Structures are given as structure tokens and as C-alpha cells.
PDB file of C-alpha atoms in Angstrom:
ATOM      1  CA  MET A   1       2.490   9.364  25.039  1.00  0.00           C
ATOM      2  CA  SER A   2       0.047  11.427  27.041  1.00  0.00           C
ATOM      3  CA  GLU A   3      -2.189   9.143  29.124  1.00  0.00           C
ATOM      4  CA  GLN A   4      -4.587  12.048  29.731  1.00  0.00           C
ATOM      5  CA  ARG A   5      -5.713  11.857  26.093  1.00  0.00           C
ATOM      6  CA  GLY A   6      -6.723   8.216  26.405  1.00  0.00           C
ATOM      7  CA  PRO A   7      -5.629   5.250  24.332  1.00  0.00           C
ATOM      8  CA  VAL A   8      -4.452   5.914  20.801  1.00  0.00           C
ATOM      9  CA  GLY A   9      -6.930   4.399  18.337  1.00  0.00           C
ATOM     10  CA  ILE A  10      -5.165   2.414  15.632  1.00  0.00           C
ATOM     11  CA  VAL A  11      -5.860   0.241  12.581  1.00  0.00           C
ATOM     12  CA  ILE A  12      -3.415  -2.532  11.625  1.00  0.00           C
ATOM     13  CA  VAL A  13      -2.927  -2.977   7.867  1.00  0.00           C
ATOM     14  CA  ASP A  14      -0.941  -6.007   6.708  1.00  0.00           C
ATOM     15  CA  ASP A  15      -1.714  -8.751   4.213  1.00  0.00           C
ATOM     16  CA  HIS A  16      -0.524 -11.533   6.536  1.00  0.00           C
ATOM     17  CA  ALA A  17      -3.273 -12.516   8.985  1.00  0.00           C
ATOM     18  CA  MET A  18      -0.906 -14.268  11.395  1.00  0.00           C
ATOM     19  CA  PHE A  19       1.298 -11.173  11.601  1.00  0.00           C
ATOM     20  CA  ARG A  20      -1.726  -8.942  12.249  1.00  0.00           C
ATOM     21  CA  ARG A  21      -2.902 -11.236  15.026  1.00  0.00           C
ATOM     22  CA  GLY A  22       0.570 -11.250  16.555  1.00  0.00           C
ATOM     23  CA  VAL A  23       0.874  -7.466  16.525  1.00  0.00           C
ATOM     24  CA  ARG A  24      -2.629  -7.082  17.921  1.00  0.00           C
ATOM     25  CA  ALA A  25      -1.966  -9.525  20.749  1.00  0.00           C
ATOM     26  CA  GLU A  26       1.310  -7.799  21.594  1.00  0.00           C
ATOM     27  CA  LEU A  27      -0.258  -4.328  21.614  1.00  0.00           C
ATOM     28  CA  GLU A  28      -3.206  -5.469  23.683  1.00  0.00           C
ATOM     29  CA  THR A  29      -0.728  -6.805  26.242  1.00  0.00           C
ATOM     30  CA  VAL A  30       2.140  -4.325  26.464  1.00  0.00           C
ATOM     31  CA  GLY A  31       0.035  -1.412  25.213  1.00  0.00           C
ATOM     32  CA  ARG A  32      -2.975  -1.982  27.444  1.00  0.00           C
ATOM     33  CA  GLY A  33      -4.506   1.384  28.309  1.00  0.00           C
ATOM     34  CA  LEU A  34      -2.254   3.147  25.799  1.00  0.00           C
ATOM     35  CA  VAL A  35      -3.335   1.669  22.473  1.00  0.00           C
ATOM     36  CA  ASP A  36      -6.815   0.721  21.239  1.00  0.00           C
ATOM     37  CA  VAL A  37      -6.797  -1.586  18.189  1.00  0.00           C
ATOM     38  CA  ARG A  38     -10.026  -0.683  16.385  1.00  0.00           C
ATOM     39  CA  ALA A  39      -9.730  -2.763  13.202  1.00  0.00           C
ATOM     40  CA  GLU A  40      -7.500  -4.760  10.867  1.00  0.00           C
ATOM     41  CA  ALA A  41      -7.200  -4.746   7.080  1.00  0.00           C
ATOM     42  CA  ALA A  42      -5.450  -7.003   4.579  1.00  0.00           C
ATOM     43  CA  ASP A  43      -5.310  -4.905   1.399  1.00  0.00           C
ATOM     44  CA  VAL A  44      -5.753  -1.385   0.084  1.00  0.00           C
ATOM     45  CA  ASP A  45      -9.542  -1.496  -0.254  1.00  0.00           C
ATOM     46  CA  GLU A  46     -10.039  -2.954   3.219  1.00  0.00           C
ATOM     47  CA  ALA A  47      -7.673  -0.347   4.639  1.00  0.00           C
ATOM     48  CA  ILE A  48      -9.609   2.507   3.038  1.00  0.00           C
ATOM     49  CA  ALA A  49     -12.865   1.154   4.452  1.00  0.00           C
ATOM     50  CA  ALA A  50     -11.430   0.575   7.937  1.00  0.00           C
ATOM     51  CA  VAL A  51      -9.776   3.987   8.232  1.00  0.00           C
ATOM     52  CA  THR A  52     -12.878   5.740   6.903  1.00  0.00           C
ATOM     53  CA  GLN A  53     -15.139   3.925   9.364  1.00  0.00           C
ATOM     54  CA  HIS A  54     -12.970   3.953  12.497  1.00  0.00           C
ATOM     55  CA  ARG A  55     -11.002   7.200  12.000  1.00  0.00           C
ATOM     56  CA  PRO A  56      -7.955   6.017  13.962  1.00  0.00           C
ATOM     57  CA  GLN A  57      -5.290   8.379  15.197  1.00  0.00           C
ATOM     58  CA  VAL A  58      -2.573   6.099  13.791  1.00  0.00           C
ATOM     59  CA  VAL A  59      -2.504   3.442  11.070  1.00  0.00           C
ATOM     60  CA  LEU A  60       0.177   0.748  11.266  1.00  0.00           C
ATOM     61  CA  LEU A  61       0.765   0.363   7.560  1.00  0.00           C
ATOM     62  CA  ASP A  62       2.622  -2.354   5.675  1.00  0.00           C
ATOM     63  CA  VAL A  63       4.544  -1.053   2.657  1.00  0.00           C
ATOM     64  CA  HIS A  64       3.747  -3.876   0.229  1.00  0.00           C
ATOM     65  CA  LEU A  65       0.027  -4.638   0.013  1.00  0.00           C
ATOM     66  CA  PRO A  66      -2.291  -6.149  -2.589  1.00  0.00           C
ATOM     67  CA  GLY A  67      -3.978  -3.365  -4.511  1.00  0.00           C
ATOM     68  CA  GLY A  68      -1.096  -0.904  -4.762  1.00  0.00           C
ATOM     69  CA  GLY A  69       0.782  -0.801  -1.464  1.00  0.00           C
ATOM     70  CA  GLY A  70       0.811   1.457   1.576  1.00  0.00           C
ATOM     71  CA  VAL A  71       1.429   4.578  -0.476  1.00  0.00           C
ATOM     72  CA  GLU A  72      -1.803   3.892  -2.358  1.00  0.00           C
ATOM     73  CA  VAL A  73      -3.711   3.770   0.934  1.00  0.00           C
ATOM     74  CA  MET A  74      -2.418   7.218   1.926  1.00  0.00           C
ATOM     75  CA  ARG A  75      -3.007   8.637  -1.556  1.00  0.00           C
ATOM     76  CA  ARG A  76      -6.626   7.495  -1.682  1.00  0.00           C
ATOM     77  CA  MET A  77      -7.359   8.607   1.868  1.00  0.00           C
ATOM     78  CA  THR A  78      -6.065  12.062   0.970  1.00  0.00           C
ATOM     79  CA  LEU A  79      -8.335  12.145  -2.074  1.00  0.00           C
ATOM     80  CA  THR A  80     -11.420  11.125  -0.095  1.00  0.00           C
ATOM     81  CA  GLY A  81     -10.744  13.671   2.633  1.00  0.00           C
ATOM     82  CA  ALA A  82     -12.026  11.204   5.232  1.00  0.00           C
ATOM     83  CA  SER A  83     -10.162  11.039   8.539  1.00  0.00           C
ATOM     84  CA  PRO A  84      -7.723  13.859   7.691  1.00  0.00           C
ATOM     85  CA  ASP A  85      -6.104  13.773  11.142  1.00  0.00           C
ATOM     86  CA  THR A  86      -5.045  10.124  10.850  1.00  0.00           C
ATOM     87  CA  ARG A  87      -1.279   9.639  10.826  1.00  0.00           C
ATOM     88  CA  TYR A  88       0.550   6.709   9.241  1.00  0.00           C
ATOM     89  CA  LEU A  89       3.395   4.663  10.714  1.00  0.00           C
ATOM     90  CA  ALA A  90       4.949   2.175   8.289  1.00  0.00           C
ATOM     91  CA  LEU A  91       5.701  -1.242   9.787  1.00  0.00           C
ATOM     92  CA  SER A  92       7.573  -3.353   7.255  1.00  0.00           C
ATOM     93  CA  VAL A  93      10.121  -6.142   6.850  1.00  0.00           C
ATOM     94  CA  SER A  94      11.828  -3.958   4.271  1.00  0.00           C
ATOM     95  CA  ASP A  95      14.561  -1.523   5.239  1.00  0.00           C
ATOM     96  CA  ALA A  96      15.358  -0.727   1.600  1.00  0.00           C
ATOM     97  CA  ALA A  97      16.052   2.936   0.974  1.00  0.00           C
ATOM     98  CA  GLU A  98      13.492   3.283  -1.803  1.00  0.00           C
ATOM     99  CA  ASP A  99      10.741   1.803   0.377  1.00  0.00           C
ATOM    100  CA  VAL A 100      11.556   4.106   3.263  1.00  0.00           C
ATOM    101  CA  ILE A 101      11.845   7.214   1.118  1.00  0.00           C
ATOM    102  CA  GLY A 102       8.837   6.375  -1.060  1.00  0.00           C
ATOM    103  CA  THR A 103       6.643   5.792   1.985  1.00  0.00           C
ATOM    104  CA  ILE A 104       7.689   9.027   3.636  1.00  0.00           C
ATOM    105  CA  ARG A 105       7.104  10.903   0.414  1.00  0.00           C
ATOM    106  CA  GLY A 106       3.669   9.260   0.340  1.00  0.00           C
ATOM    107  CA  GLY A 107       2.783  10.855   3.656  1.00  0.00           C
ATOM    108  CA  ALA A 108       3.878   8.547   6.490  1.00  0.00           C
ATOM    109  CA  ARG A 109       5.072  10.152   9.732  1.00  0.00           C
ATOM    110  CA  GLY A 110       7.421   7.294  10.555  1.00  0.00           C
ATOM    111  CA  TYR A 111       8.911   4.004   9.436  1.00  0.00           C
ATOM    112  CA  VAL A 112       9.948   1.094  11.637  1.00  0.00           C
ATOM    113  CA  THR A 113      10.861  -2.474  10.742  1.00  0.00           C
ATOM    114  CA  LYS A 114       9.200  -5.642  12.016  1.00  0.00           C
ATOM    115  CA  THR A 115      12.183  -6.357  14.237  1.00  0.00           C
ATOM    116  CA  ILE A 116      10.855  -3.705  16.621  1.00  0.00           C
ATOM    117  CA  THR A 117       9.832  -4.877  20.098  1.00  0.00           C
ATOM    118  CA  GLY A 118       6.333  -4.497  21.489  1.00  0.00           C
ATOM    119  CA  PRO A 119       7.216  -1.749  23.978  1.00  0.00           C
ATOM    120  CA  GLU A 120       9.170   0.122  21.289  1.00  0.00           C
ATOM    121  CA  LEU A 121       6.196  -0.101  18.927  1.00  0.00           C
ATOM    122  CA  VAL A 122       3.826   1.249  21.563  1.00  0.00           C
ATOM    123  CA  GLN A 123       6.211   4.144  22.128  1.00  0.00           C
ATOM    124  CA  ALA A 124       6.506   4.777  18.372  1.00  0.00           C
ATOM    125  CA  ILE A 125       2.698   4.823  17.996  1.00  0.00           C
ATOM    126  CA  GLY A 126       2.409   7.347  20.806  1.00  0.00           C
ATOM    127  CA  ARG A 127       5.034   9.621  19.310  1.00  0.00           C
ATOM    128  CA  VAL A 128       3.444   9.529  15.854  1.00  0.00           C
ATOM    129  CA  ALA A 129       0.034  10.251  17.388  1.00  0.00           C
ATOM    130  CA  GLU A 130       1.536  13.374  18.959  1.00  0.00           C
ATOM    131  CA  GLY A 131       2.947  14.505  15.638  1.00  0.00           C
ATOM    132  CA  ASP A 132       6.566  13.380  15.946  1.00  0.00           C
ATOM    133  CA  ALA A 133       8.450  11.642  13.137  1.00  0.00           C
ATOM    134  CA  VAL A 134       9.746   8.203  14.138  1.00  0.00           C
ATOM    135  CA  PHE A 135      12.582   6.288  12.495  1.00  0.00           C
ATOM    136  CA  SER A 136      15.357   3.988  13.558  1.00  0.00           C
ATOM    137  CA  PRO A 137      18.750   5.711  13.192  1.00  0.00           C
ATOM    138  CA  ARG A 138      19.586   3.721  10.033  1.00  0.00           C
ATOM    139  CA  LEU A 139      16.284   4.552   8.344  1.00  0.00           C
ATOM    140  CA  ALA A 140      16.513   8.184   9.362  1.00  0.00           C
ATOM    141  CA  GLY A 141      19.860   8.229   7.569  1.00  0.00           C
ATOM    142  CA  PHE A 142      18.152   7.132   4.332  1.00  0.00           C
ATOM    143  CA  VAL A 143      15.728  10.020   4.534  1.00  0.00           C
ATOM    144  CA  LEU A 144      18.462  12.558   5.200  1.00  0.00           C
ATOM    145  CA  ASP A 145      20.587  11.157   2.367  1.00  0.00           C
ATOM    146  CA  ALA A 146      17.657  11.250  -0.038  1.00  0.00           C
ATOM    147  CA  PHE A 147      16.844  14.865   0.631  1.00  0.00           C
ATOM    148  CA  SER A 148      20.515  15.810   0.446  1.00  0.00           C
ATOM    149  CA  GLY A 149      20.788  14.060  -2.929  1.00  0.00           C
ATOM    150  CA  SER A 150      23.252  11.413  -1.731  1.00  0.00           C
ATOM    151  CA  ILE A 151      20.943   8.540  -2.774  1.00  0.00           C
ATOM    152  CA  ASP A 152      19.635   8.041  -6.284  1.00  0.00           C
ATOM    153  CA  VAL A 153      16.308   6.474  -5.379  1.00  0.00           C
ATOM    154  CA  ALA A 154      15.441   5.546  -8.934  1.00  0.00           C
ATOM    155  CA  ALA A 155      18.595   3.434  -9.116  1.00  0.00           C
ATOM    156  CA  VAL A 156      17.700   1.275  -6.143  1.00  0.00           C
ATOM    157  CA  ASP A 157      14.132   0.250  -6.920  1.00  0.00           C
ATOM    158  CA  GLU A 158      13.783  -3.231  -5.405  1.00  0.00           C
ATOM    159  CA  ASP A 159      10.360  -3.790  -6.956  1.00  0.00           C
ATOM    160  CA  LEU A 160      11.781  -3.248 -10.412  1.00  0.00           C
ATOM    161  CA  ASP A 161      14.726  -5.491  -9.635  1.00  0.00           C
ATOM    162  CA  ARG A 162      12.324  -8.386  -9.019  1.00  0.00           C
ATOM    163  CA  LEU A 163      11.405  -8.425 -12.705  1.00  0.00           C
ATOM    164  CA  THR A 164      13.392 -10.164 -15.410  1.00  0.00           C
ATOM    165  CA  GLU A 165      14.512  -8.145 -18.410  1.00  0.00           C
ATOM    166  CA  ARG A 166      11.714  -9.637 -20.552  1.00  0.00           C
ATOM    167  CA  GLU A 167       9.134  -8.955 -17.853  1.00  0.00           C
ATOM    168  CA  ARG A 168      10.266  -5.320 -17.774  1.00  0.00           C
ATOM    169  CA  GLU A 169       9.787  -5.046 -21.531  1.00  0.00           C
ATOM    170  CA  VAL A 170       6.281  -6.503 -21.289  1.00  0.00           C
ATOM    171  CA  MET A 171       5.489  -4.342 -18.254  1.00  0.00           C
ATOM    172  CA  ARG A 172       6.449  -1.105 -20.014  1.00  0.00           C
ATOM    173  CA  LEU A 173       4.420  -1.864 -23.137  1.00  0.00           C
ATOM    174  CA  ILE A 174       1.343  -2.980 -21.209  1.00  0.00           C
ATOM    175  CA  ALA A 175       1.604   0.065 -18.948  1.00  0.00           C
ATOM    176  CA  ARG A 176       1.722   2.271 -22.051  1.00  0.00           C
ATOM    177  CA  GLY A 177      -1.595   0.827 -23.200  1.00  0.00           C
ATOM    178  CA  TYR A 178      -0.499  -1.809 -25.726  1.00  0.00           C
ATOM    179  CA  ALA A 179      -2.855  -4.774 -26.253  1.00  0.00           C
ATOM    180  CA  TYR A 180      -1.443  -8.257 -25.649  1.00  0.00           C
ATOM    181  CA  LYS A 181      -1.486  -8.870 -29.413  1.00  0.00           C
ATOM    182  CA  GLU A 182       0.537  -5.712 -30.022  1.00  0.00           C
ATOM    183  CA  VAL A 183       3.065  -6.621 -27.318  1.00  0.00           C
ATOM    184  CA  ALA A 184       3.484 -10.074 -28.862  1.00  0.00           C
ATOM    185  CA  LYS A 185       4.152  -8.534 -32.257  1.00  0.00           C
ATOM    186  CA  GLU A 186       6.547  -5.926 -30.871  1.00  0.00           C
ATOM    187  CA  LEU A 187       8.636  -8.478 -28.936  1.00  0.00           C
ATOM    188  CA  PHE A 188       8.312 -11.369 -31.405  1.00  0.00           C
ATOM    189  CA  ILE A 189       6.752 -13.688 -28.827  1.00  0.00           C
ATOM    190  CA  SER A 190       3.364 -15.435 -28.589  1.00  0.00           C
ATOM    191  CA  ILE A 191       0.297 -13.918 -26.955  1.00  0.00           C
ATOM    192  CA  LYS A 192       0.349 -16.804 -24.478  1.00  0.00           C
ATOM    193  CA  THR A 193       3.897 -15.857 -23.464  1.00  0.00           C
ATOM    194  CA  VAL A 194       2.816 -12.233 -23.003  1.00  0.00           C
ATOM    195  CA  GLU A 195      -0.004 -13.391 -20.731  1.00  0.00           C
ATOM    196  CA  THR A 196       2.438 -15.501 -18.712  1.00  0.00           C
ATOM    197  CA  HIS A 197       4.869 -12.603 -18.283  1.00  0.00           C
ATOM    198  CA  MET A 198       2.033 -10.235 -17.363  1.00  0.00           C
ATOM    199  CA  SER A 199       0.771 -12.610 -14.673  1.00  0.00           C
ATOM    200  CA  SER A 200       4.279 -12.830 -13.257  1.00  0.00           C
ATOM    201  CA  VAL A 201       4.697  -9.029 -13.288  1.00  0.00           C
ATOM    202  CA  LEU A 202       1.431  -8.430 -11.421  1.00  0.00           C
ATOM    203  CA  ARG A 203       2.250 -11.134  -8.876  1.00  0.00           C
ATOM    204  CA  LYS A 204       5.771  -9.830  -8.203  1.00  0.00           C
ATOM    205  CA  LEU A 205       4.589  -6.229  -7.890  1.00  0.00           C
ATOM    206  CA  GLN A 206       1.510  -7.207  -5.846  1.00  0.00           C
ATOM    207  CA  LEU A 207      -0.810  -5.439  -8.256  1.00  0.00           C
ATOM    208  CA  SER A 208      -4.170  -6.672  -9.508  1.00  0.00           C
ATOM    209  CA  SER A 209      -4.797  -4.950 -12.850  1.00  0.00           C
ATOM    210  CA  ARG A 210      -3.143  -3.200 -15.775  1.00  0.00           C
ATOM    211  CA  HIS A 211      -4.688   0.042 -14.533  1.00  0.00           C
ATOM    212  CA  GLU A 212      -2.720  -0.280 -11.286  1.00  0.00           C
ATOM    213  CA  LEU A 213       0.365  -1.246 -13.290  1.00  0.00           C
ATOM    214  CA  THR A 214       0.106   1.907 -15.392  1.00  0.00           C
ATOM    215  CA  ARG A 215      -0.119   4.052 -12.264  1.00  0.00           C
ATOM    216  CA  TRP A 216       2.795   2.164 -10.657  1.00  0.00           C
ATOM    217  CA  ALA A 217       4.981   2.682 -13.734  1.00  0.00           C
ATOM    218  CA  SER A 218       3.932   6.314 -14.073  1.00  0.00           C
ATOM    219  CA  ASP A 219       4.843   7.030 -10.455  1.00  0.00           C
ATOM    220  CA  ARG A 220       8.349   5.722 -11.191  1.00  0.00           C
ATOM    221  CA  ARG A 221       8.584   7.596 -14.491  1.00  0.00           C
ATOM    222  CA  LEU A 222       9.037   4.345 -16.392  1.00  0.00           C
ATOM    223  CA  LEU A 223       6.641   5.140 -19.225  1.00  0.00           C
TER     224      LEU A 223
END
């Protein structure tokens, strides 16, 4: 990191307040003079507002967020055109191939897991701010395998694996625009059961509406 350019302005995006506070405290200690934490955000909408207002050089971005996830943050920021020079560094508990590859495809410049140390994170932020791509060796291997065709990303979708077979059936029909009554008739179950499955699907996928579900399913070519 070049100290002549001043501290790297960042925004921390994670839906767990205690984790955000921990990362902030660590960066303000080991990254003093190198990193400037300008704001925090807990979901997609808050992230959009924080990045638009503070225009950070780097966003520490959790992969799974209420409102559509980290990829949704990058997608919407691209659409708005606000803060075009901001770079995104994913910081996640997940080291699943589909999360890593999906996030990089979404526009992130790097991906590190939450096992990273404070000094390592400060270094990673600095490298991303300067335009480098940052991955641990294992995660870098996922990216190389994906682009070489060695990994079938669609076959290792952890989000989809969280759903039961019945929940997947309900999810697909709702995402295609079926009304609850129509889903109940199609699957020979009650409307109340459809509602229960739909609530479970949205909770497991960390989505908040059928509109987001349709976009999620479309992105994975599940419709």
C-alpha cells in the first residue's frame, strides 16, 4: 500500500453487527494511518446508500446479505453509476467454489475468508485499492478451475442445496409468476403449506420478496 496516497477509505458491509464492530476495531488498530473506515452497512439497501454517500476506495463485502447478497450490491452500484472507482473485496465465512466464482463474476477484485488476520486484511485492502486481485491460494484455484472449465458451478450451488425438494418445487413455480393458489393446485397441497414453504425459501436464501426470488432464480437459470 502506498502511504503517500493516504489512508484507503472503506465501507464495511456485513449483516452481523458484532462482526462489523470487530473488523472495524481491528482495522482501526492494526490499520491506523493506512485504512479509514467511513461507514458500515447491514444489508443491500444500506450498502448502496453508504457507498453512494462516502465513495470509498474499497468495500469489504459479505457474500450473503439480506436483500440479495453482495453480488446485488455490485450490480446496483454499476447501474447507478455512482462511485465507479470503488473496488470490492469479499470477506466471507464461505469458501465454497460457487460463492467465490459468483462474487468474482459479479465484479469483486478479491475474495478472502473471515479467518484472515488483521494485518493480512489491511494488506489485502491496500492491494485491492491499487488494482490488484487478492485471493488465498485455495480460492485462487477455484477461479482458475472455473475459467478452465474444471468446475461445474451450477452443480455446486450451496444456496440451492439448502432447500428441500418440495421447497425447490414451490420456489420454481413462484419465481415463474404462479399465484399461491395456482402453486397449491399444481402440487396438490394447501395454500397454507405453500405460504409456509415460501417463507422458508426466502429465509434460507436471505431474500425478502418474490421479485428478488425471481431474479435469483433467473440468474441461476432455474426458470
